Coordinates of C-alpha atoms in Angstrom, one line a residue:
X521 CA -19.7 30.7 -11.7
X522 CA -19.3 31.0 -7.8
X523 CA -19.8 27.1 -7.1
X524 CA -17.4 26.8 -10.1
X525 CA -14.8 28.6 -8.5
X526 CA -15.4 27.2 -5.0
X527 CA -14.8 23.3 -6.6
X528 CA -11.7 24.6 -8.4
X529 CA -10.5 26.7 -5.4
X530 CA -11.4 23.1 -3.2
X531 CA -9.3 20.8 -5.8
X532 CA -6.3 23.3 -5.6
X533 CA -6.1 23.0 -1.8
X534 CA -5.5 19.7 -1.7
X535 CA -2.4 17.6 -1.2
X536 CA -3.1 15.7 -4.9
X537 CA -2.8 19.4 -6.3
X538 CA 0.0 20.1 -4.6
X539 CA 2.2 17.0 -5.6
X540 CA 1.0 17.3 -8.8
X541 CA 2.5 20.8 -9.0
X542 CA 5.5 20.0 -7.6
X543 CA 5.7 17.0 -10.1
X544 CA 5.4 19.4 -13.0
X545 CA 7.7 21.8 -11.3
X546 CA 10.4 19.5 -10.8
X547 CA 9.7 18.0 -14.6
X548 CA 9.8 22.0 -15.7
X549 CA 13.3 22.3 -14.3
X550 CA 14.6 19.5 -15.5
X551 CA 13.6 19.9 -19.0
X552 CA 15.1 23.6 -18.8
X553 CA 18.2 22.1 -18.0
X554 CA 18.1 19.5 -20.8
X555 CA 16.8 22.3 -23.3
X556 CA 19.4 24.8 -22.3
X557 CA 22.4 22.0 -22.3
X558 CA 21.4 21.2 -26.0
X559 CA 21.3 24.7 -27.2
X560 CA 24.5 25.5 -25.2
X561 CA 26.1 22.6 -27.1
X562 CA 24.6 23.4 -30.5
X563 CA 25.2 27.0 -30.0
X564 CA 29.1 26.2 -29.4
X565 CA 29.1 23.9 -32.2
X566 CA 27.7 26.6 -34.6
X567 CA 30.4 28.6 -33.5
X568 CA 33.0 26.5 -33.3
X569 CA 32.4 26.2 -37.7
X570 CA 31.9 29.6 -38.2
X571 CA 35.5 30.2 -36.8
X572 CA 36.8 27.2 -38.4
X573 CA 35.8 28.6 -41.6
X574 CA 37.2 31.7 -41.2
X575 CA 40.8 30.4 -39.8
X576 CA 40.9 27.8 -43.0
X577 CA 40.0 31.5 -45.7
X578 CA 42.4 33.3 -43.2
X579 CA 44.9 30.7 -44.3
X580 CA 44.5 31.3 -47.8
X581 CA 44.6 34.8 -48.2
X582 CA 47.2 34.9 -46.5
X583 CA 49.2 32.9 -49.1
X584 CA 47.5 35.2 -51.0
X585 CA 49.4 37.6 -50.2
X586 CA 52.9 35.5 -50.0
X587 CA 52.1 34.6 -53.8
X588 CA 50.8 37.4 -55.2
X589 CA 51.6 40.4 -53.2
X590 CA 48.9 43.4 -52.5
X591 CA 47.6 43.4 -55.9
X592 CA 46.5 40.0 -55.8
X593 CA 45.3 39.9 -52.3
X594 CA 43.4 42.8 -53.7
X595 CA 41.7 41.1 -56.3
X596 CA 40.6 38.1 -54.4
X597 CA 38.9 40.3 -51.4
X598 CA 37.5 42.2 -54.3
X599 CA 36.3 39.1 -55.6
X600 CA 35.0 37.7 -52.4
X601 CA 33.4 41.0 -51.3
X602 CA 29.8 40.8 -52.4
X603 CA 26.9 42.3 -51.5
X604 CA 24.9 41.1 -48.9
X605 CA 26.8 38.0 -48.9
X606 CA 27.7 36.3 -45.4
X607 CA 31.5 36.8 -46.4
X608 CA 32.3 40.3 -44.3
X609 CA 35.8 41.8 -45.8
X610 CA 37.8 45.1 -44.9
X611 CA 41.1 45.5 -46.7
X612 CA 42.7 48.9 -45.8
X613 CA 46.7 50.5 -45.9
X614 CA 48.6 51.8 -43.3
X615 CA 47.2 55.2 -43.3
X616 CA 43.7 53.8 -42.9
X617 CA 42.3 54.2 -46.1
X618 CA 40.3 51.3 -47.4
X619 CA 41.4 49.4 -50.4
X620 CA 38.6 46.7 -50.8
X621 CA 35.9 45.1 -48.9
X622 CA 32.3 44.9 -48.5
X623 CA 32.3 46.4 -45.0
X624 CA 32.2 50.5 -44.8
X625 CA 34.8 50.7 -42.0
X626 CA 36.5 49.1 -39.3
X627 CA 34.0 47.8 -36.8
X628 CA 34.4 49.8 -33.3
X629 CA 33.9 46.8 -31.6
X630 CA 37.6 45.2 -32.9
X631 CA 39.8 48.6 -33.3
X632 CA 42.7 48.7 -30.8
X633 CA 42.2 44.4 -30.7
X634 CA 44.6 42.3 -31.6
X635 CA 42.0 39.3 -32.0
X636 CA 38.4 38.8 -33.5
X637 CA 35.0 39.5 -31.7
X638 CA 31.4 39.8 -32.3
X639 CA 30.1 42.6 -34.0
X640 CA 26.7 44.3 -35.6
X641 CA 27.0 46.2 -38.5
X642 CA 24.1 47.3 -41.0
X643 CA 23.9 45.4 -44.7
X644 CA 22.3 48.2 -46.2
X645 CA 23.4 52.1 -44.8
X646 CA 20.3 53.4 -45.8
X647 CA 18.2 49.9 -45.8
X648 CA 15.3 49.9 -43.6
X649 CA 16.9 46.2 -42.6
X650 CA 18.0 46.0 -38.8
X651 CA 21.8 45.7 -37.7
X652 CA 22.9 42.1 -38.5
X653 CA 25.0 40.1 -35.9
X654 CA 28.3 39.3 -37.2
X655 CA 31.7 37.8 -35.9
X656 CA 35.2 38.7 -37.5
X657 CA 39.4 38.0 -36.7
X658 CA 42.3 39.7 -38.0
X659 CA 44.2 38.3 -40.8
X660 CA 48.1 39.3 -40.7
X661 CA 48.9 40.1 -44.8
X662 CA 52.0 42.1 -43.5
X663 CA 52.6 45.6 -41.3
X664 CA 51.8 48.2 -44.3
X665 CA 48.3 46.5 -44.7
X666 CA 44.9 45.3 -42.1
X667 CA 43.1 42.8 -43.2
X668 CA 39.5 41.4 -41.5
X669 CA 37.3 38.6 -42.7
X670 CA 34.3 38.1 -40.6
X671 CA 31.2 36.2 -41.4
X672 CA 27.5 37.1 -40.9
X673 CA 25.9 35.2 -38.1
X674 CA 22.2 36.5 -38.1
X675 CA 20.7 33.5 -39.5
X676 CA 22.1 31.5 -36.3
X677 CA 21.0 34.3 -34.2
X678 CA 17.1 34.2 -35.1
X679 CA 17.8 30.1 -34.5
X680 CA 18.8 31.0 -31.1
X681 CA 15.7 33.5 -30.9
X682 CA 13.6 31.0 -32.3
X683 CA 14.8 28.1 -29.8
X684 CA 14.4 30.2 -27.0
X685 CA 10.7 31.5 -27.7
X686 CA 9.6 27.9 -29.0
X687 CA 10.8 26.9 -25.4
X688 CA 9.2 30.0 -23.2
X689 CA 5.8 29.4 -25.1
X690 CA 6.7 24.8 -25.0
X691 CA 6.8 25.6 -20.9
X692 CA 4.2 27.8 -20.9
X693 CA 1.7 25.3 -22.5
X694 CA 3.4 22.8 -20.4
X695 CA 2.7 24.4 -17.4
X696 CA -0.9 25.4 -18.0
X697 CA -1.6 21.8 -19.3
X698 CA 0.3 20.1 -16.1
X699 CA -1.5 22.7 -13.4
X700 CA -5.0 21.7 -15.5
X701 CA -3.9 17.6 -15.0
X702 CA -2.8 18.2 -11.2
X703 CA -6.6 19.9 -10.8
X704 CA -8.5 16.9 -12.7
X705 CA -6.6 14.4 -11.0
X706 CA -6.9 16.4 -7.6
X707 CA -11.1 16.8 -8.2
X708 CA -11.1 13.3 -9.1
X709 CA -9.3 12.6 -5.6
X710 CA -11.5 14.8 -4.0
X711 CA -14.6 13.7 -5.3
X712 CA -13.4 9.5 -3.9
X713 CA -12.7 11.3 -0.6
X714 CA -15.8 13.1 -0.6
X715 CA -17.6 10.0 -1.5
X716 CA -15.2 8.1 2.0
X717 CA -16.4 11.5 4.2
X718 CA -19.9 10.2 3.0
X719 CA -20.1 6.9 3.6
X720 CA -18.4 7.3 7.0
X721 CA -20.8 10.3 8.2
X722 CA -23.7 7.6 7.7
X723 CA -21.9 4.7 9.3
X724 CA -21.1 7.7 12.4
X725 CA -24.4 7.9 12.1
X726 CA -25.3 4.1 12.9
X727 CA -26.2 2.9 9.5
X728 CA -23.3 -0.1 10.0
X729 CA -24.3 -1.8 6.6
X730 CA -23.0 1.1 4.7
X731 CA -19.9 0.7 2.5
X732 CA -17.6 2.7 0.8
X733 CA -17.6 2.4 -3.3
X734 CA -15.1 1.5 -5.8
X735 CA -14.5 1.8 -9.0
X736 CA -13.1 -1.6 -10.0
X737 CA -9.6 -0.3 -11.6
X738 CA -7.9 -1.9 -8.7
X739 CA -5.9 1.6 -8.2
X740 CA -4.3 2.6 -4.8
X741 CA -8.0 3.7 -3.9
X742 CA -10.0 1.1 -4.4
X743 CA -7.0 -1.1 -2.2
X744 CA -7.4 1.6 0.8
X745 CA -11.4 1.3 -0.4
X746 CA -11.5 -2.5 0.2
X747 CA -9.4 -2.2 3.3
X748 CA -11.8 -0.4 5.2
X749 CA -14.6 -2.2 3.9
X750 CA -12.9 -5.3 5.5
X751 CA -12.4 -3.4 8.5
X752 CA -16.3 -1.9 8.5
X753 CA -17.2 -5.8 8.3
X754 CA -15.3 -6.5 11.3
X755 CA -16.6 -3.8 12.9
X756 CA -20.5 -4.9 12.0
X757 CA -19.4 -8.3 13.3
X758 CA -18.3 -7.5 16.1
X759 CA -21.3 -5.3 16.9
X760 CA -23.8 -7.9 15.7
X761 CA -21.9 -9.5 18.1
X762 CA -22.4 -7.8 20.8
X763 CA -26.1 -7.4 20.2
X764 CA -26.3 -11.3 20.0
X765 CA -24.6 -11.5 23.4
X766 CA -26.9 -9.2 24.9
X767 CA -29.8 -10.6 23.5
X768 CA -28.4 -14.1 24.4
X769 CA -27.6 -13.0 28.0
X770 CA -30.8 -11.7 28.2
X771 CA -32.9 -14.6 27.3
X772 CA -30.4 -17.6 28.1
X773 CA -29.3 -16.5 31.6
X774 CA -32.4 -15.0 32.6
X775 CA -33.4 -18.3 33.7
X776 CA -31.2 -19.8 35.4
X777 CA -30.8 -16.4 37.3
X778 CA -34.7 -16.5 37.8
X779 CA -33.9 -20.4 39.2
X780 CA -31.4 -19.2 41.5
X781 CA -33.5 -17.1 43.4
X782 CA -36.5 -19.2 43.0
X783 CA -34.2 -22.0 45.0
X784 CA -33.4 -19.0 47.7
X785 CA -37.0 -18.2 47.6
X786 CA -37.7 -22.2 48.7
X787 CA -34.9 -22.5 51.2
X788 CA -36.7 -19.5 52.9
X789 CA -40.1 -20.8 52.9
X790 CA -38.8 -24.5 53.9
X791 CA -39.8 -25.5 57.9
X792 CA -36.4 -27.1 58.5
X793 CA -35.1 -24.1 59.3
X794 CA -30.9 -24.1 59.8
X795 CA -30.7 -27.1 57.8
X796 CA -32.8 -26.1 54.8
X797 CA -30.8 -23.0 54.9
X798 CA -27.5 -24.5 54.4
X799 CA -28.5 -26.8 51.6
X800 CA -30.4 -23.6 49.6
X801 CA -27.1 -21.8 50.0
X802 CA -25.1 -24.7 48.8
X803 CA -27.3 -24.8 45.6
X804 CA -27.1 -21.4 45.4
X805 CA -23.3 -21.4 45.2
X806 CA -23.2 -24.2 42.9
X807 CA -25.6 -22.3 40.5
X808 CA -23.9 -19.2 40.9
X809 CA -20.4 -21.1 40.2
X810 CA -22.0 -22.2 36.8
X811 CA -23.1 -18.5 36.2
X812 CA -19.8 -17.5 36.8
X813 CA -18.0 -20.0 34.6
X814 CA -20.4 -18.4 31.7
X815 CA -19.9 -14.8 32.4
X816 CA -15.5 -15.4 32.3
X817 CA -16.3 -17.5 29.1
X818 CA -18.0 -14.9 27.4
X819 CA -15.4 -12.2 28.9
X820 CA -12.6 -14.6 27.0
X821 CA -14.4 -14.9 23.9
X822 CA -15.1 -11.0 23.9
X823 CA -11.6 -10.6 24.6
X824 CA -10.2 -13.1 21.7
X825 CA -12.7 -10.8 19.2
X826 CA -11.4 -7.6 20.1
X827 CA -7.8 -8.2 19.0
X828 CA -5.0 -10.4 18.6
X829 CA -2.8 -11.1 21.5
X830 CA 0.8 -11.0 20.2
X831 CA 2.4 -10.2 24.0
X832 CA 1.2 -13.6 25.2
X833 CA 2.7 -15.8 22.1
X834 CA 5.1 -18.1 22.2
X835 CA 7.0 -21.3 20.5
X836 CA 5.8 -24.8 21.6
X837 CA 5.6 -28.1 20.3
X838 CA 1.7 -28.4 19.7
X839 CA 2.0 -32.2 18.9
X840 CA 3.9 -32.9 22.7
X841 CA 1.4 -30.1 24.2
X842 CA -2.1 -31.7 22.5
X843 CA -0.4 -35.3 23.8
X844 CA 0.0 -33.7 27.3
X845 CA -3.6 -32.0 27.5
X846 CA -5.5 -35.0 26.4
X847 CA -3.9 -37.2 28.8
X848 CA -5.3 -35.2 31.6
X849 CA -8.9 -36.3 30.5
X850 CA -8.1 -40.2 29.7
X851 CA -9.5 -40.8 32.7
X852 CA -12.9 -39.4 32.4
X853 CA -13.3 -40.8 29.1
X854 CA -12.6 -44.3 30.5
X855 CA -15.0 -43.3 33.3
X856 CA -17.8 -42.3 30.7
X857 CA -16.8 -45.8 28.6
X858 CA -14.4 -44.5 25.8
X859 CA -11.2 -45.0 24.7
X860 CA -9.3 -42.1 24.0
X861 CA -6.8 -42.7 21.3
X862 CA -3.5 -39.8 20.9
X863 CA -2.1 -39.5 17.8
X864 CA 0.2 -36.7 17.4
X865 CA 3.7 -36.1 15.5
X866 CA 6.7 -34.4 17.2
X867 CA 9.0 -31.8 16.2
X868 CA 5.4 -30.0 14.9
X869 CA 6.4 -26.4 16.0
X870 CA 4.1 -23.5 15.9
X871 CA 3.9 -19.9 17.6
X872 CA 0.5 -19.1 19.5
X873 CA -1.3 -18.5 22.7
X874 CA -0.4 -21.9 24.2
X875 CA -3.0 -21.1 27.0
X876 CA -5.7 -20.4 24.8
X877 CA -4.7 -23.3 22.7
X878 CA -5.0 -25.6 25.5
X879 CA -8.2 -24.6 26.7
X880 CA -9.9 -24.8 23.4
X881 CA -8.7 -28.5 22.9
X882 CA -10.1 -28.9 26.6
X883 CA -13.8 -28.0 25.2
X884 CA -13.4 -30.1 22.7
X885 CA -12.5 -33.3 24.7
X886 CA -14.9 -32.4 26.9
X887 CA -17.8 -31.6 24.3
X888 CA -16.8 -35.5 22.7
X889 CA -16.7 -37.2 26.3
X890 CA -20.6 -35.1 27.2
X891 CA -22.3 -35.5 24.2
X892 CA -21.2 -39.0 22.3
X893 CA -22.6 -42.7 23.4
X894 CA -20.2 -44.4 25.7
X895 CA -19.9 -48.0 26.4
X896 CA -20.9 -49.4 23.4
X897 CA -18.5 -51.3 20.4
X898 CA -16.3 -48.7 18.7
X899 CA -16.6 -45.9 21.1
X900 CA -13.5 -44.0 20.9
X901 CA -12.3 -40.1 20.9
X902 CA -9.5 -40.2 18.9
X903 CA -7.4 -37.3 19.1
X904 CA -4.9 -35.8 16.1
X905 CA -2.0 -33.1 15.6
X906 CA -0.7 -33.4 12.6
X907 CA 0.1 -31.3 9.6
X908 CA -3.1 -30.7 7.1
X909 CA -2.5 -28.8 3.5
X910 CA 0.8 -27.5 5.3
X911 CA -1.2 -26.0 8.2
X912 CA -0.9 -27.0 12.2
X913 CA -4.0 -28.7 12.5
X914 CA -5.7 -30.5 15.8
X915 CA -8.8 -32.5 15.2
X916 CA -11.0 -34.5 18.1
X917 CA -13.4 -37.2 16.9
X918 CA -16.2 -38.8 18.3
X919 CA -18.7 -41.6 17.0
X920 CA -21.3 -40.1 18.3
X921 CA -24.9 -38.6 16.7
X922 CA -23.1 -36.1 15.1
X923 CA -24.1 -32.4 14.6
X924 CA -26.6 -32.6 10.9
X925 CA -24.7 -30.2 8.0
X926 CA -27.4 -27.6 8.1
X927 CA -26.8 -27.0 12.2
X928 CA -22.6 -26.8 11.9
X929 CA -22.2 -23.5 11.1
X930 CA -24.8 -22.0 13.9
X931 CA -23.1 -24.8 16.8
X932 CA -19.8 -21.8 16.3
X933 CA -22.0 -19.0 17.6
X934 CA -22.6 -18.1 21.2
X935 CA -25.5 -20.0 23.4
X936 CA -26.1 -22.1 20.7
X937 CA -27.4 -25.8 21.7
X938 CA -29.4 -28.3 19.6
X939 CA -32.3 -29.9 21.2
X940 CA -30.6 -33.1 21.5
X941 CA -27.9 -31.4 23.8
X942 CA -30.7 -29.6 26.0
X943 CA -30.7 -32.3 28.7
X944 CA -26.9 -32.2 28.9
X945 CA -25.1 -29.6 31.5
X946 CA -23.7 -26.7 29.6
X947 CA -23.6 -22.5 28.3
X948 CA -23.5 -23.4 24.4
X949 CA -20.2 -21.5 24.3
X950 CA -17.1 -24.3 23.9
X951 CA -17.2 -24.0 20.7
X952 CA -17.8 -20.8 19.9
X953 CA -14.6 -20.4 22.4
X954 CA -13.0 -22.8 20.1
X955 CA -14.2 -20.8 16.9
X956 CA -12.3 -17.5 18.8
X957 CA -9.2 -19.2 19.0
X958 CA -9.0 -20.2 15.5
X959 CA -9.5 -16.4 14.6
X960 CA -6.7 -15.1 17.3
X961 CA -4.7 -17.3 15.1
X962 CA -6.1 -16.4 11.7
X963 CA -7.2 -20.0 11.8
X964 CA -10.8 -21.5 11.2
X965 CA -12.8 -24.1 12.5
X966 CA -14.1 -27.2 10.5
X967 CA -17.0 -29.9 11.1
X968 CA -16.8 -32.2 9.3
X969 CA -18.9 -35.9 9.3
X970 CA -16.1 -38.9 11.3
X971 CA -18.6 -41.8 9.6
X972 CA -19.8 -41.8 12.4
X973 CA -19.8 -39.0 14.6
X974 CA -18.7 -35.5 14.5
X975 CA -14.9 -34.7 14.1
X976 CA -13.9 -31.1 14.7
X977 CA -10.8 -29.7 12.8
X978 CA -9.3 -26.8 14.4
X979 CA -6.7 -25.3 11.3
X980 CA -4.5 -22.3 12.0
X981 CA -2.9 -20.3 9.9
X982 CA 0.6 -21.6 8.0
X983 CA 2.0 -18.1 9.5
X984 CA 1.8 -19.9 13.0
X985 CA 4.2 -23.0 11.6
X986 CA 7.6 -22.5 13.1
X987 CA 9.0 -26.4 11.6
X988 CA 7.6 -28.9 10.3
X989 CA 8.8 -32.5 11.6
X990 CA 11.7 -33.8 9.5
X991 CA 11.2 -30.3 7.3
X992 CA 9.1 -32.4 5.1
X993 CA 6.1 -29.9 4.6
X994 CA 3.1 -31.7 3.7
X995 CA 4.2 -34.8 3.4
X996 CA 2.5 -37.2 5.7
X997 CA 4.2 -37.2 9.2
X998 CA 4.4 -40.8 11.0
X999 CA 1.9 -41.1 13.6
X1000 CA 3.2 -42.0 17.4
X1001 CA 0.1 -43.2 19.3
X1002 CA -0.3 -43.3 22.7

């Protein structure tokens, strides 16, 4: 009974309880006001015919009395005076004494009144029946005589008594039945949040994998329930992440740390002396140049994963800006036998980190000019901005060996090289730079096969498209090589 208590004392602290009583406060107050308007109205209405009847008999008797003098106003009050009817008459003379009528005497509630009223009076003078509510006017049948006709009103009474408890015990039910709702819907609240408190004590506690459940009804809950699920899957990422790097800096820097001392180590040990010296600390700074260039990639990346960047966006055109960056490595492809083909539209607008942008089309030009064949027929790098499926999309494409299917998703993660890229100079991060960018920009990163070679598709997202060329959306934009 105590842990019974406790839940329900629990679900009535909440906010859910709260609102809920509040909702069927409000929803109280406004049906009292509805209720009470319609029995005010029906009330006056009631009313309003009783009089109206009474004016329309005062009317007759009245000519009554024109017609027919006393005797025959007489008779017809006799006449209409029956017991326990609704019809209430008093007929009386001048000195008071009463010539006909059902009522015993002048009510005390209409003497020295010119006009009608309401009144109680008793049916039955020695009935064990309660006083009866009535309402009666004067009727003018000339200054020797004092007519009043009046009409019994207790059956409209006891509706009005009626009305009034069916709508005491109708907000009584209502509001036992509404608090009961506002707890079930505040326990079925709490026991979602309990479930959230949960599942986040275990993920405080370092169990990352852990989500939180829903129900499947696609309610307000389940939305906030799949948000931070999304959000815990970001979060596991990212810390995966940072394991890998760790792991990774561990393992693929520990050599070439281990090799920059071992060539310090020589220099040391070498007989030359000065000039041995000078040529180990050359080497050394060379080496420790290519460290460096690997510790401020993976700062960037880190940095591109932790959030978006919106202070350092801005409006280019990304076909004049891909033109302009490729042409700064024409001549090393030439150099390294290729021909590097631009083909790019203008007027292709788009709002993004134009540095960041730049750099990741640099490791891709660079990735196609160090890894593809040079110098024989058909070598080319062939470089695109265009519009793809109505998204800003840059593409570089080699004819090359191309990356196999199975390896092109694990080329996008960090230190990852193939064994036919070992001999070649590099950290295994451009394209997992690349990949970074694509997700500052809600983008994503496609390899696809360039029949031969590998073509790499960097999409972002249509939210970054400021115009289109001509407007045309994704109609295919004319092509200006350079």
């Amino acid at each position: 009974m105590t842990a019974l208590l406790d839940r329900v004392a629990k679900a009535a602290s909440t906010t859910a309880f709260g609102l809920s009583a509040l909702a069927v406060a409000f929803f109280l107050f406004a049906a009292a006001i509805v209720v009470g308007a319609l029995f005010w109205q029906t009330n006056n209405l009631l009313t309003d015919q009783v009089l109206t009847t009474l004016n329309a008999e005062a009317r007759i008797l009245s000519s009554e009395m024109k017609v027919g003098g006393q005797a025959k106003l007489t008779e017809t009050v006799s006449a209409l005076s029956r017991p326990q009817g609704i019809g209430l008459y008093y007929l009386e003379d001048a000195s008071g004494t009463k010539i006909a009528g059902n009522l015993n005497r002048v009510p005390p509630e209409l003497e020295g009144e010119g006009h009608g009223g309401v009144f109680t009076y008793q049916p039955a003078p020695d009935g064990p029946e309660r006083a009866h509510l009535a309402v009666a006017i004067p009727v003018d049948v000339g200054s020797h005589l004092h007519l009043i006709i009046g009409r019994d009103i207790e059956d409209q009474r006891a509706f009005a008594d009626s009305v009034r408890m069916t709508f005491l015990l109708g907000f009584g039910v209502l509001s036992i039945l509404g608090l009961l709702g506002g707890l079930a819907v505040s326990r079925l609240i709490v026991n979602r949040m309990d479930e959230i408190t949960a599942t986040s004590r275990q993920i405080m506690e370092g169990d990352l994998s852990r989500r939180i459940p829903t129900s499947g009804k696609g309610g307000e809950l389940d939305a906030l329930a799949g948000s931070l699920n999304e959000m815990l899957d970001r979060i596991e990422s990212l810390m995966n992440g940072l394991r890998e790097v760790s792991d990774n800096i561990a393992h693929d820097l520990k050599t070439p740390l281990n090799r920059l001392r071992n060539s310090a180590e020589a220099a040391l040990r070498d007989p030359r002396g000065g000039e041995a010296y000078r040529e180990g600390l050359e080497r050394t700074i060379e080496k420790s140049d290519e460290l460096i260039k690997t510790f401020n990639a993976l700062l960037l990346i880190a940095r591109l994963e932790a959030g978006p960047l919106q202070e350092s966006t801005e409006t280019f055109d990304l076909g004049r800006f891909v033109a302009d960056v490729s042409e700064l490595y024409a001549p090393a492809a030439e150099e390294a036998g290729f021909a590097l083909s631009i083909e790019t539209v203008q007027g292709l607008f788009v709002q993004g980190n134009r540095q960041l942008i730049g750099q990741a089309i640099a490791n891709l030009i660079d990735n196609a000019i160090k890894y593809s064949r040079g110098g024989e027929p058909g070598s080319a790098i062939t470089v695109r901005a265009s519009l793809l499926d109505g998204r800003p999309a840059i593409s570089v494409g080699d004819h090359g060996p191309g990356i196999d299917p199975a390896d092109r998703e694990k080329v996008l993660k960090r230190f990852v090289r193939l064994e036919a890229s070992r001999t070649k100079p590099g950290t295994g991060l451009g394209l997992s730079l690349v990949a970074a960018v694509a997700r500052l920009h809600h983008g994503e990163v496609r390899l696809e096969d360039n029949q031969p070679g590998l073509r790499v598709v960097l999409l972002f997202s249509p939210k970054c498209l400021i115009a289109a060329p001509n407007g045309e959306g994704d109609a295919e934009p004319g092509l200006a090589a350079q």
